[in-house]
Amino acid sequence: MSSTDSFLYHINSEKQIIEISIQWNNRTIQSNHAIKLCYNNNYKKNLLENANVLIWNLRANKYFFKYPATEPLKLSYTLSSMPSSTVDIVARYNTSSIQITNRQITQKDVVDQEYDISRLPIGDHTIILKISTSDEYFGRPLSFTIGHSPQINLSDIELTPLEYREGNGGYPLMQFSVIVSIPEKSATVTLYLYFNNYGDYLAYVNAQIQNYTRIIPSSTRLDNRYLLDGTNYINFYATYNGHFSETINTSFLYFFNKPILNITTPDNQTFKKNDNTEFNMEGTMKCDYECHNVSIFYQFDDYEVNTIINNFPMELNKAIEDSYPVEFPSDMTEGNNHSFRIWVTDFNNRTSIVTKTFLIYSIFLKLKFHKRLKSHTLILLMISSMSQDLFHILTTLANFLFYTCLMMN
């Protein structure tokens, strides 16, 4: 075939046929026969259906519930290859005839749903999710247990260390230990762990218990894809003879690499309304890691976000000191509840933010005279202001005395 020859086909979903055209030596040959689409016996799916819709990372908030289960089963998962912006999710329990209302899901990164399990009996259960456009179930079923007390108990989590900093080119190592207890003298237990709300386990340990209880020590690498900047939680649960333990957790600190922003502009400054004063930002910024380019933004209250600089190249551990005056929004109201936020973002969208509060005020005098003042009348004027701005106070007083003189003449 030459570069101008081609073989084309088109799936006509309305007629349920494949239309084929062949271009050969600049001649187009249209298929005279309709190729009827049928079912694939291996997968029992219509070839016109998008059979690639999958449920990924199906996970639960916990896997053991005390009877009666007043707390809902909270599931999280992601969808891939959705045929449209919304799909219907059908859920059912394998151990019960209880009907579950279908859910219409809009395409997004993570789906969070709650299911009522209060009417389920004691025992091991499995919830199965399926896409309603297919007879196939996608994603793995999720199992959980309802009982008076778990067959396996976890306690006394210990972490070493308790604080971590994002490493350059590697994942920090966390050492941990958990005490596991079972009702039998000897058995194999699987201990699972996950971080924060990422309920799908990220690591597991198989351990042999020889005398009812054992301290299980192990370690795991901290993957920042599942971590937050600041306080994080590591969660543990275990399985034993098909049963699940309760989920227990403890906290630790993890800090991302991010630009260091130090703003020296004082808090709680006062400004007179409409006197053309600018808010002056002063401070330093640096990166103690390879942050590459940074961008700086600021915002008054809920007003529009403004850009100071975009994609500015930074050198490692080199501090930049600067001041930058910005104008107040023209319609900013009086009061002491105003805020000014400034933040810097690196190439990975790691952000440092500083917030300053300030006050906007106006000075005015309102006096009411019931009779005309006599010459040489002494007026004792008490002026109070939220500001210590003596210049504005004296200016206002001078204007008042000027108009008082006009009244006396």
Short mmCIF file of C-alpha atoms in Angstrom, two decimals:
data_model
loop_
_atom_site.label_atom_id
_atom_site.label_comp_id
_atom_site.label_asym_id
_atom_site.label_seq_id
_atom_site.Cartn_x
_atom_site.Cartn_y
_atom_site.Cartn_z
CA MET A 1 0.00 0.00 0.00
CA SER A 2 1.14 3.51 -0.73
CA SER A 3 1.00 6.44 1.68
CA THR A 4 -2.33 7.49 0.15
CA ASP A 5 -3.99 4.09 0.68
CA SER A 6 -6.08 3.63 3.80
CA PHE A 7 -8.43 1.35 5.65
CA LEU A 8 -11.17 3.05 7.67
CA TYR A 9 -14.00 1.78 9.80
CA HIS A 10 -16.79 3.48 11.70
CA ILE A 11 -18.97 2.05 14.47
CA ASN A 12 -22.59 3.02 13.88
CA SER A 13 -24.17 2.62 17.32
CA GLU A 14 -27.69 3.34 16.10
CA LYS A 15 -27.69 0.63 13.41
CA GLN A 16 -25.45 -1.70 15.44
CA ILE A 17 -23.08 -2.20 12.49
CA ILE A 18 -19.50 -1.49 11.51
CA GLU A 19 -19.17 0.54 8.29
CA ILE A 20 -15.93 -0.08 6.38
CA SER A 21 -14.36 1.93 3.57
CA ILE A 22 -11.09 1.16 1.73
CA GLN A 23 -9.14 3.68 -0.32
CA TRP A 24 -6.93 1.95 -2.92
CA ASN A 25 -5.10 3.74 -5.74
CA ASN A 26 -7.16 6.86 -5.07
CA ARG A 27 -10.41 4.88 -5.33
CA THR A 28 -12.76 4.57 -2.38
CA ILE A 29 -14.46 1.22 -1.98
CA GLN A 30 -17.45 1.19 0.38
CA SER A 31 -18.41 -2.05 2.06
CA ASN A 32 -21.61 -3.51 0.60
CA HIS A 33 -22.21 -5.70 3.61
CA ALA A 34 -23.25 -4.65 7.09
CA ILE A 35 -21.11 -6.30 9.70
CA LYS A 36 -23.45 -6.88 12.62
CA LEU A 37 -22.03 -6.31 16.08
CA CYS A 38 -22.60 -9.16 18.48
CA TYR A 39 -21.61 -10.22 21.96
CA ASN A 40 -18.16 -11.37 22.84
CA ASN A 41 -18.65 -14.78 24.43
CA ASN A 42 -15.51 -14.42 26.51
CA TYR A 43 -16.69 -11.32 28.38
CA LYS A 44 -20.45 -11.17 27.75
CA LYS A 45 -20.30 -7.47 26.91
CA ASN A 46 -21.79 -5.59 24.01
CA LEU A 47 -18.96 -4.30 21.85
CA LEU A 48 -20.63 -0.90 21.64
CA GLU A 49 -20.54 -0.45 25.38
CA ASN A 50 -17.61 1.18 27.06
CA ALA A 51 -16.52 -1.86 29.02
CA ASN A 52 -13.43 -0.14 30.38
CA VAL A 53 -15.24 1.76 33.12
CA LEU A 54 -13.45 0.65 36.25
CA ILE A 55 -13.73 1.29 39.95
CA TRP A 56 -10.28 1.86 41.39
CA ASN A 57 -8.95 2.16 44.94
CA LEU A 58 -12.17 1.05 46.61
CA ARG A 59 -11.63 1.67 50.32
CA ALA A 60 -13.56 2.13 53.56
CA ASN A 61 -13.19 4.34 56.59
CA LYS A 62 -13.13 1.20 58.78
CA TYR A 63 -13.66 -2.53 58.41
CA PHE A 64 -15.10 -3.56 61.78
CA PHE A 65 -18.35 -2.15 63.22
CA LYS A 66 -19.79 -2.90 66.63
CA TYR A 67 -23.32 -4.32 66.57
CA PRO A 68 -25.74 -2.62 66.03
CA ALA A 69 -23.88 -0.66 63.37
CA THR A 70 -25.13 2.90 63.92
CA GLU A 71 -22.18 4.36 62.04
CA PRO A 72 -22.49 4.29 58.22
CA LEU A 73 -20.06 2.49 55.96
CA LYS A 74 -18.05 5.24 54.26
CA LEU A 75 -16.55 4.31 50.91
CA SER A 76 -14.12 6.16 48.69
CA TYR A 77 -13.08 5.22 45.17
CA THR A 78 -12.13 6.60 41.78
CA LEU A 79 -13.60 5.92 38.35
CA SER A 80 -11.73 5.61 35.08
CA SER A 81 -12.81 5.66 31.42
CA MET A 82 -16.31 6.95 32.12
CA PRO A 83 -18.40 6.99 28.92
CA SER A 84 -20.11 10.24 29.93
CA SER A 85 -20.04 12.89 32.62
CA THR A 86 -22.28 10.78 34.88
CA VAL A 87 -22.82 7.08 35.52
CA ASP A 88 -25.11 5.08 37.78
CA ILE A 89 -23.49 3.03 40.52
CA VAL A 90 -25.42 0.00 41.79
CA ALA A 91 -24.42 -1.42 45.18
CA ARG A 92 -25.59 -4.58 46.92
CA TYR A 93 -24.64 -6.69 49.93
CA ASN A 94 -23.81 -10.30 49.21
CA THR A 95 -25.25 -11.45 52.56
CA SER A 96 -28.53 -9.55 52.59
CA SER A 97 -31.57 -8.81 50.43
CA ILE A 98 -31.64 -5.21 51.67
CA GLN A 99 -32.07 -2.90 48.71
CA ILE A 100 -29.59 -0.04 48.31
CA THR A 101 -30.59 3.06 46.37
CA ASN A 102 -28.64 3.51 43.15
CA ARG A 103 -26.30 6.51 43.06
CA GLN A 104 -25.63 8.78 40.09
CA ILE A 105 -21.98 9.74 40.10
CA THR A 106 -20.52 12.81 38.41
CA GLN A 107 -17.04 12.40 37.03
CA LYS A 108 -14.47 13.66 39.54
CA ASP A 109 -11.20 12.62 41.10
CA VAL A 110 -12.48 10.87 44.24
CA VAL A 111 -16.01 9.65 44.99
CA ASP A 112 -17.09 9.62 48.65
CA GLN A 113 -20.31 7.85 49.63
CA GLU A 114 -22.03 6.57 52.77
CA TYR A 115 -24.14 3.42 53.06
CA ASP A 116 -26.53 2.50 55.86
CA ILE A 117 -25.52 -0.82 57.45
CA SER A 118 -27.66 -0.53 60.59
CA ARG A 119 -30.00 -3.37 59.50
CA LEU A 120 -27.26 -5.86 58.72
CA PRO A 121 -26.83 -8.77 61.16
CA ILE A 122 -23.70 -9.86 62.98
CA GLY A 123 -21.20 -11.48 60.66
CA ASP A 124 -18.88 -10.93 57.72
CA HIS A 125 -20.31 -8.92 54.85
CA THR A 126 -19.25 -7.81 51.39
CA ILE A 127 -20.51 -4.81 49.47
CA ILE A 128 -20.20 -5.03 45.68
CA LEU A 129 -20.35 -2.03 43.36
CA LYS A 130 -21.11 -2.28 39.67
CA ILE A 131 -21.58 0.06 36.73
CA SER A 132 -25.24 -0.12 35.74
CA THR A 133 -24.48 -0.08 32.00
CA SER A 134 -22.86 -3.51 32.13
CA ASP A 135 -23.53 -6.98 33.48
CA GLU A 136 -19.97 -7.18 34.74
CA TYR A 137 -18.76 -6.12 38.17
CA PHE A 138 -15.75 -3.82 38.20
CA GLY A 139 -13.28 -3.25 40.98
CA ARG A 140 -12.78 -5.61 43.86
CA PRO A 141 -15.59 -6.22 46.37
CA LEU A 142 -15.04 -4.73 49.79
CA SER A 143 -15.47 -6.85 52.93
CA PHE A 144 -16.26 -5.73 56.46
CA THR A 145 -17.38 -7.26 59.75
CA ILE A 146 -20.19 -6.48 62.21
CA GLY A 147 -19.91 -7.99 65.68
CA HIS A 148 -20.04 -7.46 69.44
CA SER A 149 -16.26 -7.35 69.66
CA PRO A 150 -13.50 -7.99 67.15
CA GLN A 151 -11.74 -11.34 67.06
CA ILE A 152 -8.46 -9.47 66.88
CA ASN A 153 -7.40 -6.43 68.87
CA LEU A 154 -4.76 -3.78 68.18
CA SER A 155 -3.22 -1.43 70.73
CA ASP A 156 -0.18 0.62 71.73
CA ILE A 157 1.09 2.09 68.46
CA GLU A 158 4.62 3.45 68.65
CA LEU A 159 6.28 5.52 65.92
CA THR A 160 9.92 6.54 65.52
CA PRO A 161 10.48 9.38 64.88
CA LEU A 162 7.35 11.52 65.27
CA GLU A 163 8.41 14.32 62.91
CA TYR A 164 9.62 14.15 59.29
CA ARG A 165 10.79 16.50 56.59
CA GLU A 166 10.39 15.80 52.90
CA GLY A 167 13.67 14.45 51.58
CA ASN A 168 15.44 15.39 48.39
CA GLY A 169 15.46 12.28 46.21
CA GLY A 170 14.09 9.78 48.72
CA TYR A 171 11.26 8.82 51.07
CA PRO A 172 11.84 9.05 54.85
CA LEU A 173 11.72 5.76 56.74
CA MET A 174 9.18 5.37 59.57
CA GLN A 175 9.69 2.68 62.21
CA PHE A 176 6.52 1.47 63.94
CA SER A 177 5.24 -1.23 66.25
CA VAL A 178 1.73 -2.43 67.17
CA ILE A 179 0.57 -4.90 69.82
CA VAL A 180 -1.74 -7.54 68.29
CA SER A 181 -3.90 -9.92 70.36
CA ILE A 182 -6.04 -12.89 69.24
CA PRO A 183 -8.24 -15.46 71.09
CA GLU A 184 -6.15 -18.42 69.91
CA LYS A 185 -2.68 -19.27 71.11
CA SER A 186 -1.15 -19.48 67.65
CA ALA A 187 -2.20 -18.05 64.29
CA THR A 188 -1.07 -15.91 61.38
CA VAL A 189 -2.21 -12.28 61.34
CA THR A 190 -1.96 -9.75 58.53
CA LEU A 191 -1.47 -6.15 59.64
CA TYR A 192 -2.43 -3.40 57.16
CA LEU A 193 -1.62 0.30 57.26
CA TYR A 194 -2.71 3.42 55.39
CA PHE A 195 -2.38 7.18 55.85
CA ASN A 196 -5.07 9.77 56.54
CA ASN A 197 -8.25 9.03 54.53
CA TYR A 198 -6.57 6.84 51.92
CA GLY A 199 -8.39 3.72 53.11
CA ASP A 200 -6.87 1.34 50.57
CA TYR A 201 -3.91 -0.20 52.37
CA LEU A 202 -0.46 0.96 51.29
CA ALA A 203 1.53 -1.76 53.06
CA TYR A 204 0.98 -4.91 55.06
CA VAL A 205 2.90 -7.26 57.33
CA ASN A 206 2.28 -10.99 57.86
CA ALA A 207 3.14 -12.05 61.39
CA GLN A 208 2.97 -15.32 63.30
CA ILE A 209 1.56 -15.05 66.82
CA GLN A 210 2.73 -17.84 69.14
CA ASN A 211 1.25 -16.96 72.54
CA TYR A 212 -2.03 -15.01 72.12
CA THR A 213 -0.31 -11.66 71.72
CA ARG A 214 2.72 -10.14 70.05
CA ILE A 215 4.40 -6.82 69.39
CA ILE A 216 4.72 -6.54 65.60
CA PRO A 217 7.60 -4.23 64.62
CA SER A 218 8.13 -3.08 61.06
CA SER A 219 8.84 -0.03 58.93
CA THR A 220 7.45 1.80 55.92
CA ARG A 221 8.56 4.53 53.57
CA LEU A 222 6.56 7.78 53.70
CA ASP A 223 5.15 8.54 50.26
CA ASN A 224 4.17 12.21 50.12
CA ARG A 225 1.38 11.47 47.63
CA TYR A 226 -0.67 10.30 50.60
CA LEU A 227 0.48 12.87 53.14
CA LEU A 228 -0.47 16.38 54.20
CA ASP A 229 1.73 19.30 55.16
CA GLY A 230 1.57 19.25 58.97
CA THR A 231 -0.40 16.72 61.04
CA ASN A 232 -0.98 13.29 59.50
CA TYR A 233 -2.49 10.02 60.73
CA ILE A 234 -1.27 6.48 60.22
CA ASN A 235 -4.07 3.91 60.48
CA PHE A 236 -3.77 0.20 61.26
CA TYR A 237 -6.19 -2.70 60.96
CA ALA A 238 -5.62 -6.45 60.88
CA THR A 239 -7.25 -9.62 59.54
CA TYR A 240 -7.39 -13.00 61.19
CA ASN A 241 -9.38 -16.04 60.04
CA GLY A 242 -11.52 -13.84 57.79
CA HIS A 243 -12.35 -11.31 60.52
CA PHE A 244 -11.32 -7.67 60.75
CA SER A 245 -10.04 -5.70 63.70
CA GLU A 246 -11.11 -2.21 64.58
CA THR A 247 -9.05 0.54 62.98
CA ILE A 248 -6.72 2.43 65.30
CA ASN A 249 -4.45 5.35 64.48
CA THR A 250 -1.95 7.83 65.82
CA SER A 251 -0.60 11.12 64.52
CA PHE A 252 2.78 12.36 63.33
CA LEU A 253 4.14 15.48 61.66
CA TYR A 254 5.33 15.70 58.07
CA PHE A 255 6.56 18.92 56.47
CA PHE A 256 6.85 19.47 52.75
CA ASN A 257 9.69 21.42 51.22
CA LYS A 258 8.28 24.87 50.48
CA PRO A 259 9.60 28.42 50.10
CA ILE A 260 10.42 30.29 53.32
CA LEU A 261 8.49 33.56 53.48
CA ASN A 262 9.22 36.05 56.27
CA ILE A 263 7.12 39.24 56.19
CA THR A 264 8.32 41.93 58.62
CA THR A 265 5.41 44.31 58.00
CA PRO A 266 3.75 44.71 61.44
CA ASP A 267 0.30 43.42 62.29
CA ASN A 268 -2.68 45.62 63.24
CA GLN A 269 -1.61 48.74 61.36
CA THR A 270 -4.17 51.56 60.98
CA PHE A 271 -4.89 53.48 57.79
CA LYS A 272 -7.13 56.46 57.08
CA LYS A 273 -9.75 55.83 54.44
CA ASN A 274 -9.19 57.46 51.03
CA ASP A 275 -5.94 59.27 51.83
CA ASN A 276 -3.95 57.49 49.08
CA THR A 277 -1.87 55.53 51.59
CA GLU A 278 -0.40 52.27 50.32
CA PHE A 279 0.11 49.01 52.16
CA ASN A 280 3.84 48.40 52.21
CA MET A 281 5.03 44.80 52.26
CA GLU A 282 8.52 44.18 53.56
CA GLY A 283 10.28 40.89 54.07
CA THR A 284 12.54 38.15 52.80
CA MET A 285 12.09 34.96 50.83
CA LYS A 286 14.39 32.00 50.19
CA CYS A 287 14.41 28.30 49.32
CA ASP A 288 16.53 25.79 51.26
CA TYR A 289 15.85 23.17 48.58
CA GLU A 290 15.77 23.15 44.77
CA CYS A 291 12.53 25.08 44.28
CA HIS A 292 13.47 26.34 40.78
CA ASN A 293 10.98 29.11 39.92
CA VAL A 294 8.57 30.82 42.32
CA SER A 295 5.51 33.04 41.92
CA ILE A 296 4.21 35.57 44.48
CA PHE A 297 0.58 36.63 44.95
CA TYR A 298 -1.39 38.83 47.34
CA GLN A 299 -5.02 39.46 48.24
CA PHE A 300 -7.02 41.89 50.39
CA ASP A 301 -9.90 40.16 52.20
CA ASP A 302 -11.95 38.41 49.50
CA TYR A 303 -10.95 40.80 46.74
CA GLU A 304 -9.27 39.78 43.51
CA VAL A 305 -5.99 37.87 43.71
CA ASN A 306 -3.07 39.88 42.31
CA THR A 307 0.29 38.69 40.99
CA ILE A 308 3.51 40.38 42.11
CA ILE A 309 5.93 38.20 40.17
CA ASN A 310 5.58 35.04 38.10
CA ASN A 311 8.15 32.24 37.55
CA PHE A 312 11.03 34.04 39.21
CA PRO A 313 14.22 31.88 39.27
CA MET A 314 15.54 31.15 42.77
CA GLU A 315 19.01 30.07 43.89
CA LEU A 316 19.48 27.54 46.68
CA ASN A 317 19.68 29.19 50.15
CA LYS A 318 19.92 32.69 48.70
CA ALA A 319 17.59 35.09 50.53
CA ILE A 320 15.90 37.89 48.62
CA GLU A 321 14.92 41.01 50.58
CA ASP A 322 12.48 43.52 49.14
CA SER A 323 9.61 45.91 49.82
CA TYR A 324 6.55 46.25 47.64
CA PRO A 325 3.82 48.90 48.10
CA VAL A 326 0.29 48.00 46.99
CA GLU A 327 -2.85 50.12 46.79
CA PHE A 328 -5.95 49.40 48.86
CA PRO A 329 -9.17 48.52 47.03
CA SER A 330 -11.14 51.72 46.51
CA ASP A 331 -14.33 50.34 48.05
CA MET A 332 -12.78 48.86 51.19
CA THR A 333 -15.00 49.57 54.19
CA GLU A 334 -14.03 50.91 57.60
CA GLY A 335 -13.33 48.45 60.38
CA ASN A 336 -10.66 46.41 62.10
CA ASN A 337 -11.43 43.04 60.52
CA HIS A 338 -9.43 43.45 57.31
CA SER A 339 -6.73 41.02 56.24
CA PHE A 340 -3.87 41.04 53.78
CA ARG A 341 -2.52 37.72 52.53
CA ILE A 342 0.69 37.15 50.63
CA TRP A 343 1.91 33.77 49.45
CA VAL A 344 4.70 32.27 47.40
CA THR A 345 4.39 29.08 45.32
CA ASP A 346 7.15 26.95 43.84
CA PHE A 347 7.16 24.84 40.67
CA ASN A 348 5.40 21.97 42.51
CA ASN A 349 2.68 24.29 43.85
CA ARG A 350 4.14 24.06 47.36
CA THR A 351 2.98 27.21 49.09
CA SER A 352 3.94 29.39 52.06
CA ILE A 353 1.44 32.01 53.16
CA VAL A 354 1.51 34.94 55.61
CA THR A 355 -1.56 36.88 56.77
CA LYS A 356 -1.53 40.40 58.26
CA THR A 357 -4.50 42.20 59.80
CA PHE A 358 -5.11 45.95 59.67
CA LEU A 359 -7.70 48.67 60.39
CA ILE A 360 -9.36 51.25 58.16
CA TYR A 361 -10.81 54.36 59.87
CA SER A 362 -12.26 57.78 59.14
CA ILE A 363 -12.13 60.92 61.36
CA PHE A 364 -15.10 63.24 61.44
CA LEU A 365 -16.62 65.68 63.93
CA LYS A 366 -20.32 66.22 64.31
CA LEU A 367 -21.28 69.10 66.65
CA LYS A 368 -24.70 70.62 67.14
CA PHE A 369 -25.03 74.17 68.51
CA HIS A 370 -28.37 75.20 70.01
CA LYS A 371 -27.52 78.93 69.89
CA ARG A 372 -25.07 81.28 68.26
CA LEU A 373 -21.70 81.32 69.99
CA LYS A 374 -20.44 84.57 71.50
CA SER A 375 -17.07 86.00 70.66
CA HIS A 376 -14.13 84.66 72.65
CA THR A 377 -16.11 81.55 73.62
CA LEU A 378 -13.79 78.87 74.87
CA ILE A 379 -14.55 75.49 73.36
CA LEU A 380 -13.17 72.40 75.01
CA LEU A 381 -13.08 69.72 72.34
CA MET A 382 -12.50 66.12 73.26
CA ILE A 383 -11.28 64.14 70.29
CA SER A 384 -11.14 60.39 70.39
CA SER A 385 -9.88 58.23 67.60
CA MET A 386 -9.01 54.65 67.04
CA SER A 387 -5.79 55.91 65.52
CA GLN A 388 -2.73 57.61 66.95
CA ASP A 389 -2.33 59.54 63.72
CA LEU A 390 -1.82 62.99 65.25
CA PHE A 391 -1.50 64.71 61.89
CA HIS A 392 -5.03 63.79 60.80
CA ILE A 393 -6.43 64.73 64.20
CA LEU A 394 -4.86 68.19 64.11
CA THR A 395 -5.98 68.71 60.53
CA THR A 396 -9.55 67.90 61.47
CA LEU A 397 -9.36 70.21 64.49
CA ALA A 398 -8.04 73.08 62.39
CA ASN A 399 -10.91 72.71 59.94
CA PHE A 400 -13.37 72.69 62.81
CA LEU A 401 -11.95 75.91 64.31
CA PHE A 402 -12.03 77.60 60.92
CA TYR A 403 -15.75 76.96 60.47
CA THR A 404 -16.40 77.93 64.09
CA CYS A 405 -14.88 81.34 63.42
CA LEU A 406 -17.17 81.79 60.42
CA MET A 407 -20.18 81.08 62.60
CA MET A 408 -19.18 83.68 65.17
CA ASN A 409 -18.80 86.48 62.60
#
